[in-house]
């Protein structure tokens, strides 16, 4: 195999730098490099790619509440967000190894996680809820699920919590929430459970317009925060200030309406939250 001389490769890469970095796997706009504390204008942000209403990648487009929050914060920091997928099991590692500058991905603030990474926020307080068909009036909460078929993702904490506390519930598990939603619309199951934000995102999708609704009776509390590398007080304070401005200016409510309005979703108790002081 004939090898390309290093000098030619370097020249080619330099010429293409205006469009992208050679070998870089970033997306979302802005020049690669620099990071949150570097000299460049890029902010490497981890989001979910598969949660309608929260973090969704479709082609080269990104949408959702978390995406809009990330864009707002990045703008306040004078940065351009570059989005990458941040799967739940990998979030701490992505921050600890310096692969990402921040994560905005339905990332609940917990004491265990705070031992490994930093958090700014909360910027939203979610709660476990139920998604049902719009003509369903009997299901008003977990205590009304007796004899009903409840759907969730295999091994998920939300589904197991309901099953443990309400053993008469028939639990149906699938690999994805999208499959649960399909079965709910088809009438195979009676309800789907997970965080209310995720449920509202599905109900807001055009193909489910008028077919699904969130019950609106949360029975847990999840404080979503922006994940950051641990012990970076300066960065944490800047992000916290941006979140406070987003909430106080009314921009937070606009973002909620834009992403969940079609589902008629109203954030539960504690919203909008007051971001805690860093440190």
GROMACS .gro file of N, CA and C in nm, residues 77-173:
model
  291
   77UNK      N    1  -2.142   3.177   2.779
   77UNK     CA    2  -1.999   3.158   2.802
   77UNK      C    3  -1.915   3.206   2.684
   78UNK      N    4  -1.981   3.251   2.579
   78UNK     CA    5  -1.908   3.297   2.461
   78UNK      C    6  -1.852   3.181   2.380
   79UNK      N    7  -1.919   3.066   2.386
   79UNK     CA    8  -1.870   2.945   2.320
   79UNK      C    9  -1.972   2.895   2.217
   80UNK      N   10  -1.925   2.805   2.130
   80UNK     CA   11  -2.011   2.738   2.034
   80UNK      C   12  -2.021   2.590   2.071
   81UNK      N   13  -2.140   2.538   2.096
   81UNK     CA   14  -2.152   2.398   2.139
   81UNK      C   15  -2.122   2.300   2.027
   82UNK      N   16  -2.048   2.197   2.060
   82UNK     CA   17  -2.025   2.083   1.971
   82UNK      C   18  -2.084   1.962   2.041
   83UNK      N   19  -2.188   1.904   1.984
   83UNK     CA   20  -2.262   1.799   2.051
   83UNK      C   21  -2.208   1.659   2.022
   84UNK      N   22  -2.202   1.579   2.127
   84UNK     CA   23  -2.166   1.438   2.118
   84UNK      C   24  -2.264   1.359   2.204
   85UNK      N   25  -2.279   1.231   2.172
   85UNK     CA   26  -2.369   1.147   2.250
   85UNK      C   27  -2.305   1.112   2.385
   86UNK      N   28  -2.386   1.120   2.490
   86UNK     CA   29  -2.339   1.085   2.624
   86UNK      C   30  -2.432   0.980   2.684
   87UNK      N   31  -2.411   0.852   2.653
   87UNK     CA   32  -2.494   0.746   2.710
   87UNK      C   33  -2.483   0.745   2.862
   88UNK      N   34  -2.591   0.712   2.929
   88UNK     CA   35  -2.596   0.719   3.075
   88UNK      C   36  -2.479   0.648   3.145
   89UNK      N   37  -2.443   0.524   3.106
   89UNK     CA   38  -2.337   0.456   3.180
   89UNK      C   39  -2.198   0.518   3.162
   90UNK      N   40  -2.183   0.604   3.061
   90UNK     CA   41  -2.051   0.659   3.028
   90UNK      C   42  -2.031   0.804   3.073
   91UNK      N   43  -2.131   0.864   3.132
   91UNK     CA   44  -2.125   1.009   3.156
   91UNK      C   45  -2.009   1.049   3.247
   92UNK      N   46  -1.992   0.980   3.360
   92UNK     CA   47  -1.883   1.017   3.451
   92UNK      C   48  -1.747   1.001   3.383
   93UNK      N   49  -1.730   0.893   3.310
   93UNK     CA   50  -1.602   0.868   3.242
   93UNK      C   51  -1.572   0.975   3.138
   94UNK      N   52  -1.672   1.018   3.064
   94UNK     CA   53  -1.652   1.120   2.960
   94UNK      C   54  -1.604   1.252   3.020
   95UNK      N   55  -1.650   1.283   3.141
   95UNK     CA   56  -1.606   1.405   3.207
   95UNK      C   57  -1.470   1.387   3.273
   96UNK      N   58  -1.450   1.277   3.340
   96UNK     CA   59  -1.326   1.253   3.415
   96UNK      C   60  -1.205   1.239   3.323
   97UNK      N   61  -1.226   1.189   3.202
   97UNK     CA   62  -1.116   1.173   3.107
   97UNK      C   63  -1.097   1.294   3.016
   98UNK      N   64  -1.176   1.398   3.037
   98UNK     CA   65  -1.159   1.520   2.959
   98UNK      C   66  -1.211   1.514   2.817
   99UNK      N   67  -1.295   1.415   2.787
   99UNK     CA   68  -1.349   1.406   2.651
   99UNK      C   69  -1.460   1.507   2.627
  100UNK      N   70  -1.527   1.550   2.735
  100UNK     CA   71  -1.633   1.649   2.725
  100UNK      C   72  -1.612   1.759   2.828
  101UNK      N   73  -1.662   1.878   2.797
  101UNK     CA   74  -1.654   1.991   2.890
  101UNK      C   75  -1.774   1.995   2.981
  102UNK      N   76  -1.888   1.948   2.932
  102UNK     CA   77  -2.010   1.944   3.014
  102UNK      C   78  -2.107   1.844   2.956
  103UNK      N   79  -2.199   1.800   3.041
  103UNK     CA   80  -2.303   1.707   2.997
  103UNK      C   81  -2.439   1.762   3.038
  104UNK      N   82  -2.530   1.771   2.940
  104UNK     CA   83  -2.667   1.816   2.963
  104UNK      C   84  -2.756   1.707   2.906
  105UNK      N   85  -2.789   1.608   2.988
  105UNK     CA   86  -2.853   1.487   2.935
  105UNK      C   87  -2.938   1.418   3.040
  106UNK      N   88  -3.046   1.482   3.084
  106UNK     CA   89  -3.132   1.428   3.191
  106UNK      C   90  -3.044   1.367   3.301
  107UNK      N   91  -2.946   1.445   3.346
  107UNK     CA   92  -2.841   1.398   3.437
  107UNK      C   93  -2.880   1.436   3.580
  108UNK      N   94  -2.933   1.340   3.654
  108UNK     CA   95  -2.980   1.369   3.789
  108UNK      C   96  -2.864   1.390   3.886
  109UNK      N   97  -2.876   1.491   3.969
  109UNK     CA   98  -2.774   1.521   4.069
  109UNK      C   99  -2.791   1.426   4.187
  110UNK      N  100  -2.689   1.346   4.215
  110UNK     CA  101  -2.693   1.254   4.329
  110UNK      C  102  -2.562   1.265   4.406
  111UNK      N  103  -2.566   1.229   4.534
  111UNK     CA  104  -2.445   1.235   4.616
  111UNK      C  105  -2.338   1.142   4.562
  112UNK      N  106  -2.377   1.027   4.513
  112UNK     CA  107  -2.280   0.932   4.458
  112UNK      C  108  -2.207   0.991   4.339
  113UNK      N  109  -2.281   1.053   4.248
  113UNK     CA  110  -2.219   1.112   4.130
  113UNK      C  111  -2.133   1.232   4.165
  114UNK      N  112  -2.172   1.306   4.269
  114UNK     CA  113  -2.095   1.423   4.310
  114UNK      C  114  -1.958   1.386   4.365
  115UNK      N  115  -1.938   1.260   4.398
  115UNK     CA  116  -1.805   1.215   4.439
  115UNK      C  117  -1.710   1.204   4.320
  116UNK      N  118  -1.767   1.198   4.199
  116UNK     CA  119  -1.685   1.179   4.080
  116UNK      C  120  -1.681   1.300   3.988
  117UNK      N  121  -1.791   1.375   3.980
  117UNK     CA  122  -1.799   1.490   3.889
  117UNK      C  123  -1.863   1.608   3.961
  118UNK      N  124  -1.857   1.724   3.897
  118UNK     CA  125  -1.923   1.842   3.950
  118UNK      C  126  -2.058   1.864   3.885
  119UNK      N  127  -2.142   1.944   3.949
  119UNK     CA  128  -2.274   1.975   3.894
  119UNK      C  129  -2.305   2.123   3.911
  120UNK      N  130  -2.368   2.181   3.809
  120UNK     CA  131  -2.430   2.313   3.820
  120UNK      C  132  -2.580   2.291   3.805
  121UNK      N  133  -2.657   2.359   3.886
  121UNK     CA  134  -2.801   2.340   3.877
  121UNK      C  135  -2.863   2.323   4.015
  122UNK      N  136  -2.984   2.270   4.019
  122UNK     CA  137  -3.058   2.210   3.907
  122UNK      C  138  -3.120   2.315   3.815
  123UNK      N  139  -3.145   2.273   3.690
  123UNK     CA  140  -3.215   2.359   3.595
  123UNK      C  141  -3.355   2.305   3.565
  124UNK      N  142  -3.385   2.184   3.617
  124UNK     CA  143  -3.520   2.128   3.603
  124UNK      C  144  -3.538   2.022   3.710
  125UNK      N  145  -3.659   2.016   3.766
  125UNK     CA  146  -3.691   1.910   3.861
  125UNK      C  147  -3.797   1.820   3.797
  126UNK      N  148  -3.754   1.701   3.762
  126UNK     CA  149  -3.843   1.604   3.698
  126UNK      C  150  -3.898   1.508   3.802
  127UNK      N  151  -3.995   1.429   3.762
  127UNK     CA  152  -4.052   1.329   3.852
  127UNK      C  153  -4.103   1.211   3.772
  128UNK      N  154  -4.103   1.095   3.831
  128UNK     CA  155  -4.158   0.978   3.763
  128UNK      C  156  -4.308   0.996   3.748
  129UNK      N  157  -4.357   0.964   3.629
  129UNK     CA  158  -4.499   0.982   3.599
  129UNK      C  159  -4.545   0.872   3.505
  130UNK      N  160  -4.665   0.886   3.455
  130UNK     CA  161  -4.723   0.785   3.367
  130UNK      C  162  -4.771   0.851   3.237
  131UNK      N  163  -4.750   0.781   3.127
  131UNK     CA  164  -4.802   0.822   2.997
  131UNK      C  165  -4.913   0.726   2.958
  132UNK      N  166  -5.030   0.782   2.920
  132UNK     CA  167  -5.145   0.699   2.885
  132UNK      C  168  -5.208   0.752   2.757
  133UNK      N  169  -5.304   0.678   2.703
  133UNK     CA  170  -5.378   0.727   2.588
  133UNK      C  171  -5.473   0.839   2.633
  134UNK      N  172  -5.504   0.929   2.544
  134UNK     CA  173  -5.584   1.047   2.581
  134UNK      C  174  -5.725   1.010   2.627
  135UNK      N  175  -5.775   0.895   2.584
  135UNK     CA  176  -5.911   0.855   2.625
  135UNK      C  177  -5.911   0.773   2.753
  136UNK      N  178  -5.794   0.761   2.818
  136UNK     CA  179  -5.782   0.685   2.942
  136UNK      C  180  -5.803   0.779   3.061
  137UNK      N  181  -5.909   0.755   3.138
  137UNK     CA  182  -5.941   0.840   3.252
  137UNK      C  183  -5.932   0.768   3.386
  138UNK      N  184  -5.916   0.637   3.383
  138UNK     CA  185  -5.913   0.560   3.507
  138UNK      C  186  -5.776   0.562   3.574
  139UNK      N  187  -5.671   0.575   3.493
  139UNK     CA  188  -5.534   0.574   3.548
  139UNK      C  189  -5.496   0.716   3.589
  140UNK      N  190  -5.480   0.735   3.718
  140UNK     CA  191  -5.449   0.868   3.770
  140UNK      C  192  -5.318   0.870   3.850
  141UNK      N  193  -5.258   0.753   3.868
  141UNK     CA  194  -5.135   0.740   3.943
  141UNK      C  195  -5.101   0.594   3.960
  142UNK      N  196  -4.989   0.561   4.024
  142UNK     CA  197  -4.947   0.421   4.039
  142UNK      C  198  -5.045   0.336   4.118
  143UNK      N  199  -5.122   0.398   4.208
  143UNK     CA  200  -5.217   0.321   4.288
  143UNK      C  201  -5.342   0.282   4.210
  144UNK      N  202  -5.353   0.329   4.086
  144UNK     CA  203  -5.469   0.293   4.003
  144UNK      C  204  -5.428   0.198   3.889
  145UNK      N  205  -5.311   0.135   3.903
  145UNK     CA  206  -5.259   0.047   3.799
  145UNK      C  207  -5.291  -0.101   3.822
  146UNK      N  208  -5.366  -0.133   3.928
  146UNK     CA  209  -5.398  -0.272   3.959
  146UNK      C  210  -5.462  -0.341   3.839
  147UNK      N  211  -5.400  -0.452   3.797
  147UNK     CA  212  -5.454  -0.528   3.685
  147UNK      C  213  -5.419  -0.470   3.549
  148UNK      N  214  -5.349  -0.356   3.547
  148UNK     CA  215  -5.314  -0.291   3.422
  148UNK      C  216  -5.177  -0.338   3.373
  149UNK      N  217  -5.153  -0.321   3.244
  149UNK     CA  218  -5.024  -0.355   3.185
  149UNK      C  219  -4.937  -0.229   3.177
  150UNK      N  220  -4.828  -0.232   3.251
  150UNK     CA  221  -4.737  -0.117   3.257
  150UNK      C  222  -4.611  -0.148   3.177
  151UNK      N  223  -4.567  -0.053   3.096
  151UNK     CA  224  -4.450  -0.073   3.012
  151UNK      C  225  -4.335   0.018   3.054
  152UNK      N  226  -4.214  -0.036   3.045
  152UNK     CA  227  -4.094   0.045   3.065
  152UNK      C  228  -3.977  -0.031   3.003
  153UNK      N  229  -3.858   0.027   3.016
  153UNK     CA  230  -3.739  -0.034   2.958
  153UNK      C  231  -3.686  -0.142   3.051
  154UNK      N  232  -3.634  -0.248   2.994
  154UNK     CA  233  -3.581  -0.360   3.071
  154UNK      C  234  -3.482  -0.315   3.177
  155UNK      N  235  -3.505  -0.357   3.300
  155UNK     CA  236  -3.413  -0.326   3.408
  155UNK      C  237  -3.420  -0.184   3.459
  156UNK      N  238  -3.517  -0.106   3.414
  156UNK     CA  239  -3.523   0.035   3.455
  156UNK      C  240  -3.571   0.049   3.599
  157UNK      N  241  -3.516   0.147   3.667
  157UNK     CA  242  -3.555   0.175   3.805
  157UNK      C  243  -3.701   0.219   3.816
  158UNK      N  244  -3.751   0.306   3.725
  158UNK     CA  245  -3.892   0.349   3.736
  158UNK      C  246  -3.991   0.234   3.734
  159UNK      N  247  -3.972   0.141   3.641
  159UNK     CA  248  -4.066   0.030   3.631
  159UNK      C  249  -4.058  -0.060   3.754
  160UNK      N  250  -3.936  -0.087   3.800
  160UNK     CA  251  -3.919  -0.174   3.915
  160UNK      C  252  -3.978  -0.112   4.041
  161UNK      N  253  -3.969   0.020   4.052
  161UNK     CA  254  -4.025   0.088   4.169
  161UNK      C  255  -4.176   0.067   4.178
  162UNK      N  256  -4.244   0.082   4.066
  162UNK     CA  257  -4.389   0.061   4.065
  162UNK      C  258  -4.421  -0.085   4.093
  163UNK      N  259  -4.346  -0.175   4.035
  163UNK     CA  260  -4.372  -0.319   4.053
  163UNK      C  261  -4.353  -0.361   4.199
  164UNK      N  262  -4.249  -0.305   4.263
  164UNK     CA  263  -4.222  -0.340   4.403
  164UNK      C  264  -4.333  -0.291   4.495
  165UNK      N  265  -4.382  -0.170   4.468
  165UNK     CA  266  -4.481  -0.110   4.556
  165UNK      C  267  -4.624  -0.147   4.519
  166UNK      N  268  -4.643  -0.193   4.394
  166UNK     CA  269  -4.777  -0.230   4.347
  166UNK      C  270  -4.767  -0.363   4.271
  167UNK      N  271  -4.756  -0.474   4.344
  167UNK     CA  272  -4.733  -0.605   4.283
  167UNK      C  273  -4.842  -0.654   4.190
  168UNK      N  274  -4.960  -0.595   4.194
  168UNK     CA  275  -5.068  -0.638   4.105
  168UNK      C  276  -5.053  -0.583   3.963
  169UNK      N  277  -4.955  -0.497   3.944
  169UNK     CA  278  -4.931  -0.440   3.811
  169UNK      C  279  -4.863  -0.544   3.722
  170UNK      N  280  -4.906  -0.554   3.597
  170UNK     CA  281  -4.844  -0.644   3.501
  170UNK      C  282  -4.736  -0.567   3.425
  171UNK      N  283  -4.611  -0.599   3.454
  171UNK     CA  284  -4.500  -0.524   3.394
  171UNK      C  285  -4.459  -0.585   3.261
  172UNK      N  286  -4.461  -0.503   3.157
  172UNK     CA  287  -4.415  -0.543   3.024
  172UNK      C  288  -4.289  -0.462   2.992
  173UNK      N  289  -4.178  -0.529   2.963
  173UNK     CA  290  -4.052  -0.459   2.941
  173UNK      C  291  -4.002  -0.475   2.796
   0.00000   0.00000   0.00000
